[in-house]
Structure formats: C-alpha cells, structure tokens
Amino acid sequence: MISYPLPSDWPADEKAARAVQDALRDRVVLDEPGPPPGTGHVTGVDVAYDDERDVVAAAVVVLDAATLDVVEEATAVGTVAFPYVPGLLAFREIPAVLTALSGLTADPGLVVCDGYGIAHPRRFGLASHLGVLTGLATMGVAKNPFTFSYEAPAAPRGSASPLLDGAEEVGRALRTREGVKPVFVSAGHRVTLANACAHALRLTPRYRLPESTRRADALCRAALRESAG
DNA sequence: GCGACAG
DNA sequence: ATCTTGTCGC
C-alpha cells in the first residue's frame, strides 16, 4: 500500500497557508486528458466534523468506474487543525484525507473531491492541492458556485454552462439531473475539464451528486459517529 | 469599510 | 460543515 505523508511544512495560519498555495500552484498539471471515463477506479473523498470535540473524520471510497461497485474503503479520524476559511478549505481537510488514502490497498485511480480544483481565487483549490501532493489525477464537484458566476444550463441532464471568474472559464455548471440545480465541476490535477464533466455524468446515474461522494459522505459520517457515541 | 464566501 | 420538522413528490 502507498503512503501519502503530510508535508513537513504544513502551515499553521492563514498567511502561511496562502504562501503554500502560491508556491505549489505551478505544479498543477492540466494538459493530461486523464483516465478514460468508465475505466479503472474512481475514488470519492469526503470529510465530516464535530466542532464540539474538534474531531474530523475523512473517508475514501474506491469504486469500479464501470459498474460503480465499491472496491475498497478507508477512513481516518483526527483533530481539526485548521479553521474553515473560504479559499483555504484544503488545509482543513487534507491532513485527514491523506491518512485515509494511505489506508488503501487498491489504486485510487481518479479522485473526486467534494469542492473545487482549479476553480479557486488562486487557482489552487482542494482537489488541485490533493493532486499535487499525491500525484494522483483529481477533480472537484462542488454543490455551490462559490464566488463564481454562471448562467443556468438548459434543463436536460448533461447540459452545461461555463463557470466564470470574470471572463475566464474555471469550471462548468453541469446538470446531472433533469431540471435540478447543477453541480459545479472543475479540473483538479492531471485531468481535463471536459473529461472531468464526462466522469461526473457517469457517476450520476440516479442522483444529483456523484455516487463516489455520496458513498464517501455516508462513510465519514458513520466514522464520526463511531468515534463518539 | 461592507458584503460574499467550496466545506 | 452542522443544527433540525414537516412536507411535497415519485
């Protein structure tokens, strides 16, 4: 099994965190198409919190990309080491996520994060950060447009419209269910935006959110409950 | 200065 | 993220 250690220079405050983002953003790879949709593995990642106890639980669920069957799961429980600050989400979630990923035996394949990749104030969101640290292909699927703007995509499933930061397309608003609020897809690392959207559609045969994040969400919540009572 | 703001 | 009852709909 592969180990994904937390960098020794992990920041403790906001100023240092932004400096880390500025130092690593150039390592993001966006010219690789990424794994073909429907092949290999797709891994969902999510994190849950218990603010009262300062506890964080992360879960990673490896799925067979073709059947969406669960191949392997892993969780990690730890202490919250960073507050939620818009734009710095990665520093709150990544420590526990790396520990959970290190518990896997299977190849993660494409990692799908609950949040953003390149669609970020400094173009280095959670998915991109996780990709650079692990070398894995990553993408983000967020439930909200964050600070970006978009025009509602057409009603049919599969319709999409650009997610904009000014005039720059940083991601895409993708309709995964007919007539339902779209999800916001962005490339993280070693994946193309078009390919990321194709993966997102394959992962949503029934619900608005990807099966990968739904599985990971349920698992990290369960892990958090079991860590308490 | 004010409001907005992934999870 | 998390706190929370009922409610509308397939």
PDB file of N, CA and C in Angstrom, chain A residues 94-149:
ATOM      1  N   ILE A  94      -7.316  18.206   4.040  1.00  0.00           N
ATOM      2  CA  ILE A  94      -6.259  17.328   3.525  1.00  0.00           C
ATOM      3  C   ILE A  94      -5.523  16.433   4.528  1.00  0.00           C
ATOM      4  N   PRO A  95      -5.183  16.916   5.724  1.00  0.00           N
ATOM      5  CA  PRO A  95      -4.473  16.025   6.655  1.00  0.00           C
ATOM      6  C   PRO A  95      -5.185  14.685   6.867  1.00  0.00           C
ATOM      7  N   ALA A  96      -6.459  14.736   7.183  1.00  0.00           N
ATOM      8  CA  ALA A  96      -7.214  13.500   7.425  1.00  0.00           C
ATOM      9  C   ALA A  96      -7.391  12.704   6.135  1.00  0.00           C
ATOM     10  N   VAL A  97      -7.530  13.403   5.022  1.00  0.00           N
ATOM     11  CA  VAL A  97      -7.730  12.716   3.739  1.00  0.00           C
ATOM     12  C   VAL A  97      -6.477  11.921   3.348  1.00  0.00           C
ATOM     13  N   LEU A  98      -5.306  12.498   3.578  1.00  0.00           N
ATOM     14  CA  LEU A  98      -4.059  11.792   3.239  1.00  0.00           C
ATOM     15  C   LEU A  98      -3.917  10.529   4.084  1.00  0.00           C
ATOM     16  N   THR A  99      -4.309  10.635   5.354  1.00  0.00           N
ATOM     17  CA  THR A  99      -4.229   9.465   6.230  1.00  0.00           C
ATOM     18  C   THR A  99      -5.175   8.374   5.732  1.00  0.00           C
ATOM     19  N   ALA A 100      -6.373   8.769   5.353  1.00  0.00           N
ATOM     20  CA  ALA A 100      -7.347   7.786   4.857  1.00  0.00           C
ATOM     21  C   ALA A 100      -6.844   7.149   3.561  1.00  0.00           C
ATOM     22  N   LEU A 101      -6.317   7.955   2.663  1.00  0.00           N
ATOM     23  CA  LEU A 101      -5.802   7.421   1.395  1.00  0.00           C
ATOM     24  C   LEU A 101      -4.673   6.427   1.630  1.00  0.00           C
ATOM     25  N   SER A 102      -3.863   6.694   2.646  1.00  0.00           N
ATOM     26  CA  SER A 102      -2.745   5.809   2.960  1.00  0.00           C
ATOM     27  C   SER A 102      -3.206   4.441   3.448  1.00  0.00           C
ATOM     28  N   GLY A 103      -4.479   4.343   3.790  1.00  0.00           N
ATOM     29  CA  GLY A 103      -5.000   3.070   4.273  1.00  0.00           C
ATOM     30  C   GLY A 103      -5.519   2.182   3.158  1.00  0.00           C
ATOM     31  N   LEU A 104      -5.449   2.681   1.926  1.00  0.00           N
ATOM     32  CA  LEU A 104      -5.934   1.895   0.795  1.00  0.00           C
ATOM     33  C   LEU A 104      -4.905   0.928   0.234  1.00  0.00           C
ATOM     34  N   THR A 105      -5.413  -0.168  -0.298  1.00  0.00           N
ATOM     35  CA  THR A 105      -4.566  -1.155  -0.954  1.00  0.00           C
ATOM     36  C   THR A 105      -4.722  -1.004  -2.456  1.00  0.00           C
ATOM     37  N   ALA A 106      -5.933  -0.678  -2.880  1.00  0.00           N
ATOM     38  CA  ALA A 106      -6.228  -0.526  -4.306  1.00  0.00           C
ATOM     39  C   ALA A 106      -5.714   0.794  -4.863  1.00  0.00           C
ATOM     40  N   ASP A 107      -5.532   0.831  -6.169  1.00  0.00           N
ATOM     41  CA  ASP A 107      -5.102   2.053  -6.847  1.00  0.00           C
ATOM     42  C   ASP A 107      -6.317   2.990  -6.845  1.00  0.00           C
ATOM     43  N   PRO A 108      -6.179   4.224  -6.341  1.00  0.00           N
ATOM     44  CA  PRO A 108      -7.302   5.163  -6.283  1.00  0.00           C
ATOM     45  C   PRO A 108      -7.847   5.554  -7.661  1.00  0.00           C
ATOM     46  N   GLY A 109      -7.003   5.513  -8.665  1.00  0.00           N
ATOM     47  CA  GLY A 109      -7.463   5.953  -9.980  1.00  0.00           C
ATOM     48  C   GLY A 109      -7.734   7.456  -9.945  1.00  0.00           C
ATOM     49  N   LEU A 110      -8.880   7.864 -10.443  1.00  0.00           N
ATOM     50  CA  LEU A 110      -9.252   9.281 -10.422  1.00  0.00           C
ATOM     51  C   LEU A 110      -9.928   9.620  -9.092  1.00  0.00           C
ATOM     52  N   VAL A 111      -9.436  10.651  -8.428  1.00  0.00           N
ATOM     53  CA  VAL A 111     -10.003  11.050  -7.140  1.00  0.00           C
ATOM     54  C   VAL A 111     -11.003  12.194  -7.338  1.00  0.00           C
ATOM     55  N   VAL A 112     -12.213  11.990  -6.836  1.00  0.00           N
ATOM     56  CA  VAL A 112     -13.259  13.010  -6.962  1.00  0.00           C
ATOM     57  C   VAL A 112     -13.479  13.670  -5.605  1.00  0.00           C
ATOM     58  N   CYS A 113     -13.186  14.965  -5.530  1.00  0.00           N
ATOM     59  CA  CYS A 113     -13.324  15.709  -4.276  1.00  0.00           C
ATOM     60  C   CYS A 113     -14.647  16.454  -4.179  1.00  0.00           C
ATOM     61  N   ASP A 114     -15.055  16.723  -2.951  1.00  0.00           N
ATOM     62  CA  ASP A 114     -16.267  17.464  -2.661  1.00  0.00           C
ATOM     63  C   ASP A 114     -15.815  18.923  -2.510  1.00  0.00           C
ATOM     64  N   GLY A 115     -15.794  19.658  -3.621  1.00  0.00           N
ATOM     65  CA  GLY A 115     -15.289  21.025  -3.566  1.00  0.00           C
ATOM     66  C   GLY A 115     -14.700  21.396  -4.919  1.00  0.00           C
ATOM     67  N   TYR A 116     -13.753  22.305  -4.912  1.00  0.00           N
ATOM     68  CA  TYR A 116     -13.162  22.752  -6.169  1.00  0.00           C
ATOM     69  C   TYR A 116     -11.706  22.370  -6.406  1.00  0.00           C
ATOM     70  N   GLY A 117     -11.339  22.394  -7.692  1.00  0.00           N
ATOM     71  CA  GLY A 117      -9.961  22.138  -8.073  1.00  0.00           C
ATOM     72  C   GLY A 117      -9.344  23.478  -8.461  1.00  0.00           C
ATOM     73  N   ILE A 118      -9.213  23.671  -9.771  1.00  0.00           N
ATOM     74  CA  ILE A 118      -8.611  24.892 -10.285  1.00  0.00           C
ATOM     75  C   ILE A 118      -9.525  26.116 -10.138  1.00  0.00           C
ATOM     76  N   ALA A 119     -10.815  25.880  -9.923  1.00  0.00           N
ATOM     77  CA  ALA A 119     -11.752  26.991  -9.727  1.00  0.00           C
ATOM     78  C   ALA A 119     -11.554  27.499  -8.305  1.00  0.00           C
ATOM     79  N   HIS A 120     -10.707  28.477  -8.156  1.00  0.00           N
ATOM     80  CA  HIS A 120     -10.289  28.936  -6.830  1.00  0.00           C
ATOM     81  C   HIS A 120      -9.664  30.327  -6.990  1.00  0.00           C
ATOM     82  N   PRO A 121      -9.763  31.159  -5.977  1.00  0.00           N
ATOM     83  CA  PRO A 121      -9.209  32.520  -6.060  1.00  0.00           C
ATOM     84  C   PRO A 121      -7.758  32.534  -6.556  1.00  0.00           C
ATOM     85  N   ARG A 122      -6.973  31.551  -6.122  1.00  0.00           N
ATOM     86  CA  ARG A 122      -5.557  31.481  -6.540  1.00  0.00           C
ATOM     87  C   ARG A 122      -5.319  30.245  -7.405  1.00  0.00           C
ATOM     88  N   ARG A 123      -6.414  29.711  -7.974  1.00  0.00           N
ATOM     89  CA  ARG A 123      -6.341  28.550  -8.872  1.00  0.00           C
ATOM     90  C   ARG A 123      -5.713  27.333  -8.205  1.00  0.00           C
ATOM     91  N   PHE A 124      -5.965  27.156  -6.930  1.00  0.00           N
ATOM     92  CA  PHE A 124      -5.391  26.007  -6.218  1.00  0.00           C
ATOM     93  C   PHE A 124      -6.324  25.527  -5.115  1.00  0.00           C
ATOM     94  N   GLY A 125      -7.477  25.041  -5.519  1.00  0.00           N
ATOM     95  CA  GLY A 125      -8.441  24.544  -4.553  1.00  0.00           C
ATOM     96  C   GLY A 125      -8.100  23.156  -4.035  1.00  0.00           C
ATOM     97  N   LEU A 126      -8.946  22.647  -3.158  1.00  0.00           N
ATOM     98  CA  LEU A 126      -8.757  21.337  -2.536  1.00  0.00           C
ATOM     99  C   LEU A 126      -8.331  20.216  -3.476  1.00  0.00           C
ATOM    100  N   ALA A 127      -9.056  20.044  -4.574  1.00  0.00           N
ATOM    101  CA  ALA A 127      -8.748  18.937  -5.493  1.00  0.00           C
ATOM    102  C   ALA A 127      -7.372  19.104  -6.134  1.00  0.00           C
ATOM    103  N   SER A 128      -7.028  20.318  -6.522  1.00  0.00           N
ATOM    104  CA  SER A 128      -5.720  20.548  -7.134  1.00  0.00           C
ATOM    105  C   SER A 128      -4.605  20.323  -6.118  1.00  0.00           C
ATOM    106  N   HIS A 129      -4.831  20.794  -4.918  1.00  0.00           N
ATOM    107  CA  HIS A 129      -3.831  20.645  -3.852  1.00  0.00           C
ATOM    108  C   HIS A 129      -3.587  19.163  -3.544  1.00  0.00           C
ATOM    109  N   LEU A 130      -4.687  18.425  -3.428  1.00  0.00           N
ATOM    110  CA  LEU A 130      -4.571  16.993  -3.141  1.00  0.00           C
ATOM    111  C   LEU A 130      -3.857  16.286  -4.296  1.00  0.00           C
ATOM    112  N   GLY A 131      -4.127  16.718  -5.520  1.00  0.00           N
ATOM    113  CA  GLY A 131      -3.483  16.109  -6.676  1.00  0.00           C
ATOM    114  C   GLY A 131      -1.979  16.350  -6.688  1.00  0.00           C
ATOM    115  N   VAL A 132      -1.588  17.574  -6.409  1.00  0.00           N
ATOM    116  CA  VAL A 132      -0.155  17.903  -6.408  1.00  0.00           C
ATOM    117  C   VAL A 132       0.585  17.144  -5.302  1.00  0.00           C
ATOM    118  N   LEU A 133      -0.044  17.001  -4.140  1.00  0.00           N
ATOM    119  CA  LEU A 133       0.608  16.302  -3.025  1.00  0.00           C
ATOM    120  C   LEU A 133       0.723  14.799  -3.245  1.00  0.00           C
ATOM    121  N   THR A 134      -0.241  14.226  -3.953  1.00  0.00           N
ATOM    122  CA  THR A 134      -0.242  12.769  -4.141  1.00  0.00           C
ATOM    123  C   THR A 134       0.198  12.307  -5.530  1.00  0.00           C
ATOM    124  N   GLY A 135       0.121  13.215  -6.489  1.00  0.00           N
ATOM    125  CA  GLY A 135       0.467  12.840  -7.857  1.00  0.00           C
ATOM    126  C   GLY A 135      -0.704  12.174  -8.555  1.00  0.00           C
ATOM    127  N   LEU A 136      -1.814  12.008  -7.842  1.00  0.00           N
ATOM    128  CA  LEU A 136      -2.985  11.352  -8.409  1.00  0.00           C
ATOM    129  C   LEU A 136      -3.801  12.303  -9.291  1.00  0.00           C
ATOM    130  N   ALA A 137      -4.589  11.724 -10.194  1.00  0.00           N
ATOM    131  CA  ALA A 137      -5.483  12.523 -11.033  1.00  0.00           C
ATOM    132  C   ALA A 137      -6.647  12.917 -10.124  1.00  0.00           C
ATOM    133  N   THR A 138      -7.019  14.187 -10.112  1.00  0.00           N
ATOM    134  CA  THR A 138      -8.096  14.652  -9.233  1.00  0.00           C
ATOM    135  C   THR A 138      -9.018  15.647  -9.931  1.00  0.00           C
ATOM    136  N   MET A 139     -10.237  15.715  -9.442  1.00  0.00           N
ATOM    137  CA  MET A 139     -11.203  16.678  -9.964  1.00  0.00           C
ATOM    138  C   MET A 139     -12.133  17.068  -8.820  1.00  0.00           C
ATOM    139  N   GLY A 140     -12.827  18.184  -8.997  1.00  0.00           N
ATOM    140  CA  GLY A 140     -13.733  18.622  -7.944  1.00  0.00           C
ATOM    141  C   GLY A 140     -15.168  18.724  -8.432  1.00  0.00           C
ATOM    142  N   VAL A 141     -16.095  18.375  -7.566  1.00  0.00           N
ATOM    143  CA  VAL A 141     -17.517  18.522  -7.863  1.00  0.00           C
ATOM    144  C   VAL A 141     -18.095  19.227  -6.637  1.00  0.00           C
ATOM    145  N   ALA A 142     -18.462  20.513  -6.819  1.00  0.00           N
ATOM    146  CA  ALA A 142     -18.998  21.297  -5.710  1.00  0.00           C
ATOM    147  C   ALA A 142     -20.504  21.484  -5.837  1.00  0.00           C
ATOM    148  N   LYS A 143     -21.127  21.736  -4.684  1.00  0.00           N
ATOM    149  CA  LYS A 143     -22.575  21.900  -4.670  1.00  0.00           C
ATOM    150  C   LYS A 143     -22.990  23.356  -4.826  1.00  0.00           C
ATOM    151  N   ASN A 144     -22.036  24.259  -4.633  1.00  0.00           N
ATOM    152  CA  ASN A 144     -22.332  25.689  -4.751  1.00  0.00           C
ATOM    153  C   ASN A 144     -21.318  26.389  -5.646  1.00  0.00           C
ATOM    154  N   PRO A 145     -21.743  27.518  -6.277  1.00  0.00           N
ATOM    155  CA  PRO A 145     -20.866  28.263  -7.197  1.00  0.00           C
ATOM    156  C   PRO A 145     -19.739  29.059  -6.551  1.00  0.00           C
ATOM    157  N   PHE A 146     -19.654  29.027  -5.220  1.00  0.00           N
ATOM    158  CA  PHE A 146     -18.581  29.742  -4.523  1.00  0.00           C
ATOM    159  C   PHE A 146     -18.632  31.218  -4.924  1.00  0.00           C
ATOM    160  N   THR A 147     -17.568  31.795  -5.360  1.00  0.00           N
ATOM    161  CA  THR A 147     -17.584  33.222  -5.727  1.00  0.00           C
ATOM    162  C   THR A 147     -17.750  33.422  -7.226  1.00  0.00           C
ATOM    163  N   PHE A 148     -17.980  32.323  -7.927  1.00  0.00           N
ATOM    164  CA  PHE A 148     -18.042  32.411  -9.387  1.00  0.00           C
ATOM    165  C   PHE A 148     -19.468  32.650  -9.902  1.00  0.00           C
ATOM    166  N   SER A 149     -19.534  32.987 -11.191  1.00  0.00           N
ATOM    167  CA  SER A 149     -20.835  33.262 -11.791  1.00  0.00           C
ATOM    168  C   SER A 149     -21.126  32.262 -12.906  1.00  0.00           C
TER     169      SER A 149
END
